[in-house]
CSV table of C-alpha atoms and ligand atoms in Angstrom, one decimal:
chain,number,residue,atom,x,y,z
U,116,UNK,CA,-2.1,18.8,-5.2
U,117,UNK,CA,-2.5,21.6,-3.2
U,118,UNK,CA,0.6,24.0,-3.4
U,119,UNK,CA,0.8,23.9,0.5
U,120,UNK,CA,1.0,20.4,0.5
U,121,UNK,CA,3.7,20.4,-2.0
U,122,UNK,CA,5.8,23.1,-0.3
U,123,UNK,CA,5.3,21.3,3.0
U,124,UNK,CA,6.1,17.6,2.3
U,125,UNK,CA,7.7,17.6,-1.1
U,126,UNK,CA,11.3,17.8,-2.3
U,127,UNK,CA,10.5,20.4,-4.8
U,128,UNK,CA,13.7,20.0,-6.5
U,129,UNK,CA,12.6,16.4,-7.4
U,130,UNK,CA,9.5,17.5,-9.2
U,131,UNK,CA,7.9,17.2,-11.7
U,132,UNK,CA,7.3,13.8,-11.3
U,133,UNK,CA,7.4,11.2,-13.9
U,134,UNK,CA,4.4,9.0,-13.6
U,135,UNK,CA,2.4,9.2,-16.9
U,136,UNK,CA,-0.6,11.3,-17.1
U,137,UNK,CA,-3.5,9.7,-15.8
U,138,UNK,CA,-1.5,7.7,-13.4
U,139,UNK,CA,-3.3,6.8,-10.1
U,140,UNK,CA,-0.3,6.7,-8.1
U,141,UNK,CA,-0.1,10.4,-7.2
U,142,UNK,CA,-3.5,10.4,-6.1
U,143,UNK,CA,-2.8,7.6,-3.5
U,144,UNK,CA,0.6,9.5,-2.5
U,145,UNK,CA,-1.5,12.9,-1.9
U,146,UNK,CA,-4.0,10.8,0.4
U,147,UNK,CA,-1.0,9.8,2.6
U,148,UNK,CA,0.3,13.2,3.0
U,149,UNK,CA,-3.0,14.7,3.7
U,150,UNK,CA,-3.4,12.0,6.4
U,151,UNK,CA,0.2,12.6,8.0
U,152,UNK,CA,-0.8,16.5,7.9
U,153,UNK,CA,-3.9,16.0,9.7
U,154,UNK,CA,-2.1,14.0,12.2
U,155,UNK,CA,0.7,16.7,12.4
U,156,UNK,CA,3.6,14.3,12.5
U,157,UNK,CA,7.2,15.4,12.6
U,158,UNK,CA,8.8,14.8,9.4
U,159,UNK,CA,11.9,14.1,11.4
U,160,UNK,CA,10.3,11.3,13.3
U,161,UNK,CA,8.8,9.6,10.1
U,162,UNK,CA,10.6,7.3,7.8
U,163,UNK,CA,9.1,6.3,4.6
U,164,UNK,CA,10.3,3.2,2.7
U,165,UNK,CA,9.6,1.9,-0.6
U,166,UNK,CA,10.9,-1.1,-3.0
U,167,UNK,CA,11.1,-0.6,-6.9
U,168,UNK,CA,8.1,0.2,-9.2
U,169,UNK,CA,6.4,3.3,-10.5
U,170,UNK,CA,4.4,3.2,-7.1
U,171,UNK,CA,8.0,2.8,-5.4
U,172,UNK,CA,9.1,6.2,-6.8
U,173,UNK,CA,6.9,8.3,-4.1
U,174,UNK,CA,9.5,8.3,-1.4
U,175,UNK,CA,11.7,10.0,-3.9
U,176,UNK,CA,9.6,12.9,-4.2
U,177,UNK,CA,8.9,13.2,-0.4
U,178,UNK,CA,10.9,15.2,2.1
U,179,UNK,CA,11.0,12.8,5.1
U,180,UNK,CA,13.5,10.2,6.1
U,181,UNK,CA,12.9,8.0,3.2
U,182,UNK,CA,14.6,4.8,1.7
U,183,UNK,CA,14.2,3.4,-1.9
U,184,UNK,CA,15.4,-0.3,-1.3
U,185,UNK,CA,15.5,-3.0,-3.4
U,186,UNK,CA,12.7,-4.4,-5.4
U,187,UNK,CA,10.1,-6.5,-2.8
U,188,UNK,CA,12.4,-5.9,0.1
U,189,UNK,CA,10.7,-2.7,1.7
U,190,UNK,CA,9.0,-4.3,4.4
U,191,UNK,CA,12.4,-6.1,5.2
U,192,UNK,CA,14.1,-2.7,5.5
U,193,UNK,CA,11.3,-1.3,7.4
U,194,UNK,CA,11.2,-4.0,10.0
U,195,UNK,CA,15.1,-3.3,10.4
U,196,UNK,CA,14.3,0.4,10.9
U,197,UNK,CA,11.5,-0.1,13.5
U,198,UNK,CA,13.3,-2.7,15.4
U,199,UNK,CA,16.3,-0.4,15.6
U,200,UNK,CA,14.5,2.9,16.3
U,201,UNK,CA,11.0,1.8,17.7
U,202,UNK,CA,10.0,5.5,18.2
U,203,UNK,CA,9.9,6.3,14.6
U,204,UNK,CA,6.7,6.2,12.6
U,205,UNK,CA,7.5,3.8,9.8
U,206,UNK,CA,5.5,3.9,6.7
U,207,UNK,CA,5.9,1.6,3.6
U,208,UNK,CA,4.7,2.7,0.0
U,209,UNK,CA,5.0,0.0,-2.6
U,210,UNK,CA,3.4,-1.8,-5.5
U,211,UNK,CA,0.9,-4.8,-5.8
U,212,UNK,CA,3.9,-6.6,-7.4
U,213,UNK,CA,6.8,-5.3,-5.3
U,214,UNK,CA,4.6,-6.5,-2.0
U,215,UNK,CA,2.5,-9.8,-3.1
U,216,UNK,CA,4.9,-11.4,-5.4
U,217,UNK,CA,8.8,-11.0,-4.7
U,218,UNK,CA,8.0,-9.4,-1.5
U,219,UNK,CA,4.8,-11.6,-0.7
U,220,UNK,CA,6.8,-13.4,2.3
U,221,UNK,CA,7.9,-10.5,3.7
U,222,UNK,CA,4.4,-9.1,3.9
U,223,UNK,CA,3.1,-12.5,5.5
U,224,UNK,CA,5.6,-12.2,8.3
U,225,UNK,CA,5.5,-8.8,9.2
U,226,UNK,CA,1.7,-9.1,9.4
U,227,UNK,CA,2.1,-12.3,11.4
U,228,UNK,CA,4.8,-10.5,13.8
U,229,UNK,CA,2.3,-7.5,14.0
U,230,UNK,CA,5.1,-4.9,13.7
U,231,UNK,CA,4.1,-1.4,13.7
U,232,UNK,CA,4.3,-0.3,10.5
U,233,UNK,CA,2.0,1.0,8.1
U,234,UNK,CA,1.8,-0.4,4.4
U,235,UNK,CA,-0.1,1.2,1.8
U,236,UNK,CA,-0.2,-0.9,-1.5
U,237,UNK,CA,-0.8,1.2,-4.7
U,238,UNK,CA,-2.4,-1.6,-6.5
U,239,UNK,CA,-2.5,-0.9,-10.3
U,240,UNK,CA,-2.9,-5.0,-11.1
U,241,UNK,CA,0.1,-4.8,-13.2
U,242,UNK,CA,4.0,-4.3,-13.2
U,243,UNK,CA,3.9,-0.8,-14.5
U,244,UNK,CA,7.4,0.0,-14.3
U,245,UNK,CA,8.7,-2.7,-16.2
U,246,UNK,CA,6.0,-2.7,-19.0
U,247,UNK,CA,2.8,-4.2,-18.0
U,248,UNK,CA,3.2,-7.8,-17.0
U,249,UNK,CA,1.0,-9.4,-15.2
U,250,UNK,CA,1.2,-9.7,-11.4
U,251,UNK,CA,-0.6,-11.7,-8.4
U,252,UNK,CA,-3.1,-9.3,-8.5
U,253,UNK,CA,-4.2,-9.4,-12.0
U,254,UNK,CA,-7.8,-10.0,-12.4
U,255,UNK,CA,-8.6,-13.7,-14.0
U,256,UNK,CA,-8.6,-13.6,-18.0
U,257,UNK,CA,-7.0,-9.8,-17.9
U,258,UNK,CA,-4.0,-9.5,-20.1
U,259,UNK,CA,-0.2,-8.4,-19.4
U,260,UNK,CA,2.8,-8.7,-21.6
U,261,UNK,CA,3.5,-11.9,-19.8
U,262,UNK,CA,-0.2,-13.2,-20.2
U,263,UNK,CA,-0.9,-12.0,-24.1
U,264,UNK,CA,-3.8,-14.5,-23.9
U,265,UNK,CA,-5.3,-13.8,-20.4
U,266,UNK,CA,-4.2,-14.5,-17.1
U,267,UNK,CA,-4.9,-18.1,-15.6
U,268,UNK,CA,-3.7,-17.3,-12.2
U,269,UNK,CA,-6.5,-16.7,-9.6
U,270,UNK,CA,-5.7,-13.3,-8.2
U,271,UNK,CA,-4.4,-12.8,-4.6
U,272,UNK,CA,-6.9,-10.2,-2.3
U,273,UNK,CA,-4.3,-8.4,-0.5
U,274,UNK,CA,-6.4,-7.6,1.8
U,275,UNK,CA,-7.7,-11.1,2.8
U,276,UNK,CA,-3.8,-12.0,2.9
U,277,UNK,CA,-2.9,-9.4,5.3
U,278,UNK,CA,-6.1,-10.2,7.5
U,279,UNK,CA,-5.5,-13.9,7.5
U,280,UNK,CA,-1.6,-13.6,8.4
U,281,UNK,CA,-2.3,-11.3,11.4
U,282,UNK,CA,-2.6,-7.5,10.6
U,283,UNK,CA,-4.2,-5.5,12.9
U,284,UNK,CA,-6.2,-2.9,10.7
U,285,UNK,CA,-6.6,-3.6,7.1
U,286,UNK,CA,-8.8,-1.6,4.7
U,287,UNK,CA,-9.2,-0.8,0.9
U,288,UNK,CA,-10.3,2.1,-1.1
U,289,UNK,CA,-9.6,3.4,-4.7
U,290,UNK,CA,-7.9,6.6,-6.3
U,291,UNK,CA,-11.6,7.5,-7.3
U,292,UNK,CA,-12.3,7.8,-3.4
U,293,UNK,CA,-9.4,9.9,-2.2
U,294,UNK,CA,-11.2,11.1,0.8
U,295,UNK,CA,-12.0,7.8,2.1
U,296,UNK,CA,-8.5,6.6,1.3
U,297,UNK,CA,-6.8,9.0,3.1
U,298,UNK,CA,-9.2,8.5,6.2
U,299,UNK,CA,-8.1,4.7,6.2
U,300,UNK,CA,-4.5,5.7,5.8
U,301,UNK,CA,-4.9,8.1,8.8
U,302,UNK,CA,-6.5,5.2,11.0
U,303,UNK,CA,-3.7,2.8,9.8
U,304,UNK,CA,-1.3,5.3,10.9
U,305,UNK,CA,-2.6,5.6,14.7
U,306,UNK,CA,-2.8,1.8,14.9
U,307,UNK,CA,-0.2,0.1,16.8
U,308,UNK,CA,0.4,-2.9,14.9
U,309,UNK,CA,0.8,-3.6,11.4
U,310,UNK,CA,-1.7,-2.1,9.2
U,311,UNK,CA,-2.2,-2.3,5.7
U,312,UNK,CA,-4.3,0.2,3.1
U,313,UNK,CA,-5.1,-0.8,-0.4
U,314,UNK,CA,-5.4,1.7,-2.8
U,315,UNK,CA,-6.6,0.6,-6.0
U,316,UNK,CA,-4.6,2.7,-8.6
U,317,UNK,CA,-4.7,2.9,-12.3
U,318,UNK,CA,-2.2,2.4,-15.1
U,319,UNK,CA,-3.7,3.9,-18.2
U,320,UNK,CA,-0.3,3.2,-19.8
U,321,UNK,CA,0.1,-0.6,-19.4
U,322,UNK,CA,-2.6,-2.3,-18.0
U,323,UNK,CA,-5.3,0.0,-19.4
U,324,UNK,CA,-4.0,-0.1,-23.1
U,325,UNK,CA,-3.4,-3.9,-22.8
U,326,UNK,CA,-7.1,-4.4,-21.5
U,327,UNK,CA,-8.8,-1.9,-23.8
U,328,UNK,CA,-10.1,-0.1,-20.8
U,329,UNK,CA,-10.1,3.5,-22.5
U,330,UNK,CA,-8.4,6.8,-21.3
U,331,UNK,CA,-7.3,7.7,-18.0
U,332,UNK,CA,-10.4,9.1,-17.3
U,333,UNK,CA,-12.5,6.2,-18.2
U,334,UNK,CA,-10.5,4.1,-16.0
U,335,UNK,CA,-11.2,6.5,-13.1
U,336,UNK,CA,-14.7,6.1,-13.9
U,337,UNK,CA,-14.5,2.3,-14.1
U,338,UNK,CA,-13.1,2.6,-10.4
U,339,UNK,CA,-16.2,4.2,-9.4
U,340,UNK,CA,-18.4,1.6,-10.7
U,341,UNK,CA,-16.0,-0.8,-9.7
U,342,UNK,CA,-16.1,-0.2,-5.9
U,343,UNK,CA,-19.0,-1.7,-3.6
U,344,UNK,CA,-19.8,-2.2,-0.3
U,345,UNK,CA,-19.7,-5.8,1.2
U,346,UNK,CA,-23.4,-5.9,1.5
U,347,UNK,CA,-23.9,-4.6,-2.0
U,348,UNK,CA,-21.0,-7.2,-3.2
U,349,UNK,CA,-22.9,-10.0,-1.4
U,350,UNK,CA,-26.1,-9.3,-3.4
U,351,UNK,CA,-24.2,-9.8,-6.8
U,352,UNK,CA,-24.2,-12.9,-8.9
U,353,UNK,CA,-20.7,-14.6,-9.4
U,354,UNK,CA,-20.4,-12.9,-12.8
U,355,UNK,CA,-21.4,-9.6,-11.5
U,356,UNK,CA,-19.0,-9.9,-8.6
U,357,UNK,CA,-15.7,-11.1,-10.8
U,358,UNK,CA,-16.4,-7.1,-12.4
U,359,UNK,CA,-16.6,-5.4,-8.6
U,360,UNK,CA,-14.2,-5.0,-5.6
U,361,UNK,CA,-15.3,-4.7,-2.0
U,362,UNK,CA,-13.9,-1.5,-0.6
U,363,UNK,CA,-14.1,-0.8,3.2
U,364,UNK,CA,-12.5,-1.6,6.6
U,365,UNK,CA,-12.1,-5.4,7.0
U,366,UNK,CA,-10.1,-5.6,10.1
U,367,UNK,CA,-9.6,-3.2,13.2
U,368,UNK,CA,-8.4,-5.1,16.2
U,369,UNK,CA,-5.6,-4.7,18.9
U,370,UNK,CA,-2.9,-7.2,19.5
U,371,UNK,CA,0.6,-7.4,21.1
U,372,UNK,CA,2.7,-5.3,19.2
U,373,UNK,CA,6.3,-6.9,18.1
U,374,UNK,CA,8.8,-4.0,19.3
U,375,UNK,CA,7.0,-3.7,22.6
U,376,UNK,CA,7.3,-7.7,23.0
U,377,UNK,CA,10.9,-7.2,22.0
U,378,UNK,CA,11.8,-4.6,24.5
U,379,UNK,CA,10.3,-6.9,27.3
U,380,UNK,CA,12.7,-9.3,26.0
U,381,UNK,CA,15.6,-7.3,26.3
U,382,UNK,CA,14.5,-5.8,29.6
U,383,UNK,CA,14.3,-9.5,30.9
U,384,UNK,CA,17.7,-10.2,29.5
U,385,UNK,CA,19.1,-7.1,31.2
U,386,UNK,CA,17.4,-7.9,34.4
U,387,UNK,CA,14.9,-5.0,34.3
U,388,UNK,CA,11.9,-7.6,34.1
U,389,UNK,CA,10.8,-10.6,35.6
U,390,UNK,CA,10.1,-13.9,33.6
U,391,UNK,CA,6.6,-15.1,33.2
F,590,TPP,C1,15.2,-8.0,-7.8
F,590,TPP,C2,14.6,-7.6,-8.8
F,590,TPP,N1,13.7,-8.2,-9.6
F,590,TPP,C3,12.9,-7.6,-11.0
F,590,TPP,C4,13.4,-6.1,-11.0
F,590,TPP,C5,12.6,-5.7,-11.9
F,590,TPP,N2,11.3,-4.7,-11.5
F,590,TPP,C6,11.3,-3.3,-11.1
F,590,TPP,S1,10.0,-2.7,-10.8
F,590,TPP,C7,9.2,-4.3,-11.1
F,590,TPP,C8,7.6,-4.5,-10.8
F,590,TPP,C9,6.9,-3.3,-10.4
F,590,TPP,O1,5.7,-3.4,-10.0
F,590,TPP,P1,4.8,-3.0,-8.9
F,590,TPP,O2,5.7,-3.6,-7.6
F,590,TPP,O3,3.4,-3.7,-9.1
F,590,TPP,O4,4.8,-1.5,-9.1
F,590,TPP,P2,4.2,-0.6,-10.2
F,590,TPP,O5,5.3,-0.2,-11.1
F,590,TPP,O6,3.2,-1.3,-11.0
F,590,TPP,O7,3.9,0.8,-9.6
F,590,TPP,C10,10.0,-5.2,-11.3
F,590,TPP,C11,9.9,-6.6,-11.8
F,590,TPP,C12,13.8,-5.6,-10.0
F,590,TPP,N3,14.2,-4.1,-10.0
F,590,TPP,N4,14.8,-6.3,-9.2
F,591,SF4,S1,3.7,3.1,-16.3
F,591,SF4,FE1,1.5,2.7,-15.4
F,591,SF4,S2,2.0,2.7,-13.2
F,591,SF4,FE2,3.9,3.6,-14.2
F,591,SF4,S3,3.8,5.7,-14.4
F,591,SF4,FE3,2.9,5.1,-16.0
F,591,SF4,S4,0.7,4.9,-15.7
F,591,SF4,FE4,1.5,5.0,-13.6
């Protein structure tokens, strides 16, 4: 992390961070900070919200208006903030467990409403903070402390889920590709509506160890190998596809935004707008 970004955006009294050596979450956090820096957003008008998890530690380190909420509830809190103060930029930094397991319903409904919140999911395919239990994104057959013989649940594709639910910007990259990741976050931040960027991250401490993925560097190299474009993915056999993940932009559209629609109702009730 360049010292300039740290000085500008981090609560230096909260450092050093407690992420393990080789954890991908710091890279994802930096990608978000770089995007905010390029946009020149005012920290006082930006609110960053998380649930609980290693990924959800991020807002604690960041010198913005931040909320470290209950596990799975980041989007519920963020929705309240955005409705009360629509002028604020609201960002959710969350884990795959936080957002697609306990918080899965909030994700679906935030996307369906198309509320102007950007969610960045740090997806390390496991519950890092609580010791490596399998999550809804753990690949089929991979191991976790709660799946010692291999996961038999079909994993969620968080991007497909957000898209199907109604999000207006959806993209995926990895922490091996921080530039691409940061550019996607920048586009997501500018989108009026619900946007989601999935950052495939790495947890060498639990997921890597349980699944014999080698060192933290081996895991980063695996991300490089794993990430392919849609066209490359389509040309692979089903067995090969199981080893890879598609990165890129999946959705970029315009749709009515929730707080604006809500304001129209307020205007109507208060007699400032005609009923349609
Ligand atoms: C209501 C509730 N249930 C469970 C927990 C325990 N808990 C804390 S973090 C966590 C999982 C975190 O996993 P994830 O969101 O994937 O983030 P990561 O730590 O992997 O970054 C769980 C189950 C909790 N704090 N609160
Ligand atoms: S347990 Fe995993 S996710 Fe948590 S800080 Fe360590 S490497 Fe990162």
